[in-house]
Short mmCIF file of C-alpha atoms in Angstrom, two decimals:
data_model
loop_
_atom_site.label_atom_id
_atom_site.label_comp_id
_atom_site.label_asym_id
_atom_site.label_seq_id
_atom_site.Cartn_x
_atom_site.Cartn_y
_atom_site.Cartn_z
CA MET A 653 -27.29 4.37 -11.03
CA GLN A 654 -24.69 3.53 -13.66
CA GLU A 655 -21.21 2.69 -12.40
CA MET A 656 -18.33 4.56 -14.02
CA ALA A 657 -15.75 2.50 -15.86
CA LYS A 658 -12.41 2.23 -14.13
CA SER A 659 -9.71 4.15 -15.99
CA PRO A 660 -6.49 2.30 -16.88
CA TYR A 661 -4.61 5.48 -15.97
CA HIS A 662 -3.46 6.91 -12.65
CA GLU A 663 -4.29 10.52 -11.82
CA SER A 664 -0.71 11.29 -12.91
CA GLY A 665 -1.58 10.18 -16.45
CA GLU A 666 0.55 7.02 -16.25
CA MET A 667 -0.84 3.62 -17.13
CA SER A 668 -2.09 1.50 -14.25
CA ARG A 669 0.61 -0.59 -12.66
CA LYS A 670 0.84 -4.28 -13.35
CA ALA A 671 2.59 -6.55 -10.91
CA PHE A 672 4.36 -9.86 -11.08
CA TYR A 673 3.85 -11.81 -7.84
CA SER A 674 6.67 -14.09 -6.78
CA PHE A 675 6.22 -16.58 -3.92
CA HIS A 676 6.75 -20.14 -2.74
CA TYR A 677 3.69 -21.84 -4.20
CA VAL A 678 3.43 -24.90 -1.97
CA ARG A 679 3.78 -23.04 1.34
CA ASP A 680 2.07 -19.76 0.59
CA SER A 681 -0.46 -20.04 -2.24
CA HIS A 682 -3.43 -19.43 0.07
CA ARG A 683 -1.78 -16.42 1.71
CA VAL A 684 -0.97 -15.03 -1.72
CA ALA A 685 -4.51 -15.68 -2.96
CA GLN A 686 -5.80 -13.41 -0.21
CA ILE A 687 -3.63 -10.56 -1.45
CA ARG A 688 -4.43 -11.18 -5.11
CA SER A 689 -8.16 -11.37 -4.46
CA ALA A 690 -8.10 -7.88 -2.92
CA GLY A 691 -7.65 -6.62 -6.49
CA VAL A 692 -5.62 -3.61 -5.37
CA ILE A 693 -2.89 -4.11 -8.00
CA GLU A 694 -3.37 -5.94 -11.28
CA GLY A 695 -1.13 -9.00 -11.21
CA ASN A 696 -0.10 -11.98 -13.25
CA GLN A 697 -2.68 -14.71 -13.46
CA ALA A 698 -2.47 -17.50 -10.94
CA VAL A 699 -1.19 -20.69 -12.50
CA SER A 700 -2.84 -24.02 -11.80
CA ASP A 701 -0.91 -26.97 -10.42
CA ASN A 702 -1.35 -28.82 -13.72
CA ALA A 703 -0.11 -25.90 -15.84
CA TRP A 704 2.95 -25.42 -13.62
CA GLU A 705 3.76 -29.15 -13.81
CA GLU A 706 3.59 -28.91 -17.60
CA VAL A 707 5.99 -25.92 -17.60
CA LYS A 708 8.39 -27.78 -15.28
CA ARG A 709 8.44 -30.82 -17.58
CA GLY A 710 10.06 -28.58 -20.20
CA GLY A 711 13.14 -28.12 -17.99
CA ASP A 712 15.00 -25.04 -16.85
CA ALA A 713 14.85 -23.29 -20.24
CA ALA A 714 11.04 -23.64 -20.32
CA ILE A 715 10.73 -22.35 -16.75
CA LYS A 716 12.89 -19.31 -17.56
CA ARG A 717 10.85 -18.63 -20.70
CA TRP A 718 7.62 -18.86 -18.71
CA ILE A 719 8.91 -16.50 -16.01
CA ASP A 720 10.25 -14.07 -18.63
CA ASN A 721 6.86 -14.05 -20.35
CA GLN A 722 5.05 -13.50 -17.04
CA LEU A 723 7.34 -10.55 -16.21
CA TYR A 724 6.88 -8.97 -19.65
CA GLY A 725 4.79 -5.81 -19.45
CA LYS A 726 4.88 -5.67 -15.67
CA SER A 727 6.11 -2.55 -13.91
CA VAL A 728 6.95 -4.18 -10.58
CA ALA A 729 7.82 -7.52 -9.02
CA ILE A 730 6.28 -8.09 -5.60
CA ILE A 731 8.01 -10.83 -3.67
CA LEU A 732 5.58 -12.25 -1.10
CA ILE A 733 7.89 -13.53 1.61
CA GLY A 734 6.89 -16.62 3.53
CA SER A 735 8.93 -18.85 5.80
CA GLU A 736 10.65 -20.68 2.90
CA THR A 737 10.82 -18.03 0.17
CA ALA A 738 14.45 -16.90 0.50
CA GLY A 739 17.07 -18.84 -1.42
CA ARG A 740 14.70 -20.66 -3.76
CA LYS A 741 16.20 -21.04 -7.23
CA TRP A 742 13.27 -19.72 -9.24
CA ILE A 743 12.38 -16.94 -6.83
CA ASN A 744 16.00 -15.76 -7.03
CA TYR A 745 15.74 -15.89 -10.83
CA GLU A 746 12.52 -13.85 -10.76
CA ILE A 747 14.07 -11.24 -8.47
CA GLU A 748 17.24 -10.97 -10.55
CA LYS A 749 15.35 -10.87 -13.86
CA ALA A 750 12.97 -8.15 -12.64
CA TRP A 751 15.86 -6.11 -11.19
CA ASN A 752 18.03 -6.47 -14.30
CA ASP A 753 15.06 -5.47 -16.48
CA GLY A 754 14.73 -2.22 -14.50
CA LYS A 755 11.43 -3.06 -12.83
CA GLY A 756 10.48 -1.91 -9.35
CA VAL A 757 11.09 -4.68 -6.84
CA PHE A 758 10.04 -5.05 -3.21
CA GLY A 759 9.00 -7.69 -0.73
CA VAL A 760 6.21 -8.13 1.79
CA HIS A 761 6.41 -10.58 4.69
CA ILE A 762 3.19 -12.64 4.69
CA HIS A 763 3.93 -15.11 7.49
CA ARG A 764 1.21 -13.66 9.75
CA LEU A 765 -1.55 -14.20 7.21
CA LYS A 766 -3.37 -17.42 7.98
CA ASN A 767 -3.32 -20.31 5.53
CA LEU A 768 -6.24 -22.65 4.77
CA ALA A 769 -5.68 -24.44 8.08
CA GLN A 770 -5.94 -21.04 9.84
CA LEU A 771 -2.27 -21.17 10.82
CA GLN A 772 0.39 -18.51 10.67
CA SER A 773 3.98 -19.47 9.95
CA PRO A 774 7.46 -18.47 11.11
CA LYS A 775 8.93 -15.32 9.57
CA GLY A 776 11.13 -16.02 6.58
CA ALA A 777 14.51 -14.54 5.78
CA ASN A 778 14.84 -11.53 3.48
CA PRO A 779 15.31 -13.04 -0.01
CA PHE A 780 17.16 -9.93 -1.22
CA ALA A 781 19.98 -10.53 1.27
CA SER A 782 21.30 -13.45 -0.79
CA ILE A 783 21.29 -11.61 -4.14
CA PRO A 784 24.75 -10.11 -4.85
CA LEU A 785 25.30 -6.75 -6.55
CA THR A 786 28.22 -6.09 -8.87
CA ASN A 787 29.73 -3.70 -6.29
CA GLY A 788 29.97 -6.51 -3.74
CA GLY A 789 26.90 -5.45 -1.78
CA ARG A 790 23.56 -7.20 -1.53
CA LEU A 791 20.25 -6.31 -3.16
CA SER A 792 18.76 -5.94 0.33
CA SER A 793 20.67 -2.64 0.59
CA LEU A 794 18.51 -1.25 -2.26
CA VAL A 795 15.23 -3.15 -2.06
CA LYS A 796 12.71 -2.86 0.76
CA ALA A 797 11.10 -5.83 2.47
CA TYR A 798 8.04 -4.64 4.38
CA ASP A 799 6.94 -6.43 7.55
CA PRO A 800 3.41 -5.56 8.66
CA PRO A 801 3.48 -4.45 12.32
CA TYR A 802 0.50 -6.56 13.42
CA SER A 803 0.08 -10.10 14.69
CA ASP A 804 -3.62 -10.58 13.84
CA SER A 805 -4.13 -11.94 10.32
CA LYS A 806 -7.01 -9.56 9.54
CA ASP A 807 -4.94 -6.55 10.58
CA VAL A 808 -2.01 -7.78 8.50
CA TYR A 809 -4.27 -8.24 5.46
CA ARG A 810 -5.73 -4.76 5.89
CA TYR A 811 -2.27 -3.23 6.30
CA ILE A 812 -0.94 -4.93 3.17
CA THR A 813 -3.91 -4.06 0.97
CA GLN A 814 -3.90 -0.44 2.13
CA ASN A 815 -0.17 0.02 1.59
CA ILE A 816 0.66 -2.09 -1.44
CA PRO A 817 -0.17 0.68 -3.97
CA LEU A 818 2.19 3.03 -2.09
CA TRP A 819 4.93 0.40 -2.00
CA VAL A 820 4.53 -0.21 -5.74
CA GLU A 821 4.97 3.48 -6.50
CA ALA A 822 7.94 3.75 -4.11
CA ALA A 823 9.68 0.77 -5.73
CA ILE A 824 9.17 2.18 -9.22
CA SER A 825 10.31 5.63 -8.10
CA ASP A 826 13.41 4.13 -6.45
CA ARG A 827 14.36 2.47 -9.76
CA ARG A 828 14.04 5.76 -11.63
CA ARG A 829 16.65 7.38 -9.35
#
């Protein structure tokens, strides 16, 4: 039996969503790989250690250019929140750039997904709480940070992969209002 080709369009007629994943690479790359490998939302390509080191050698301007290019054409930025995500310079830049470009933005706590050593980690702070708005408020008042209600890594994974398409649409819809 021949398999039907996957349409690049949603039932609504809109193009499929493309996501930019933001996360603390050193601490959470394996947790993030689990989410990416589910293939639920098309995301930016994972960058190798060597490629990232090359980008970093170019200095802050090169890093900003790389991030800007990665965000281009994406409809949403998904911040995968680990124990050390909040307050990181480049994650803050990614959040602010995505927000200022009018993209949907939301976060997902991933601390209960196991890493390569089969360990969970402490819950990290909400990274949107440190991003100021022009009205004096914080981005956390406008952007959701989802925290899966399970403690078992497999249940957390299932919850995230089942809900991430809904969260993407909600974040994009919130930006349109």
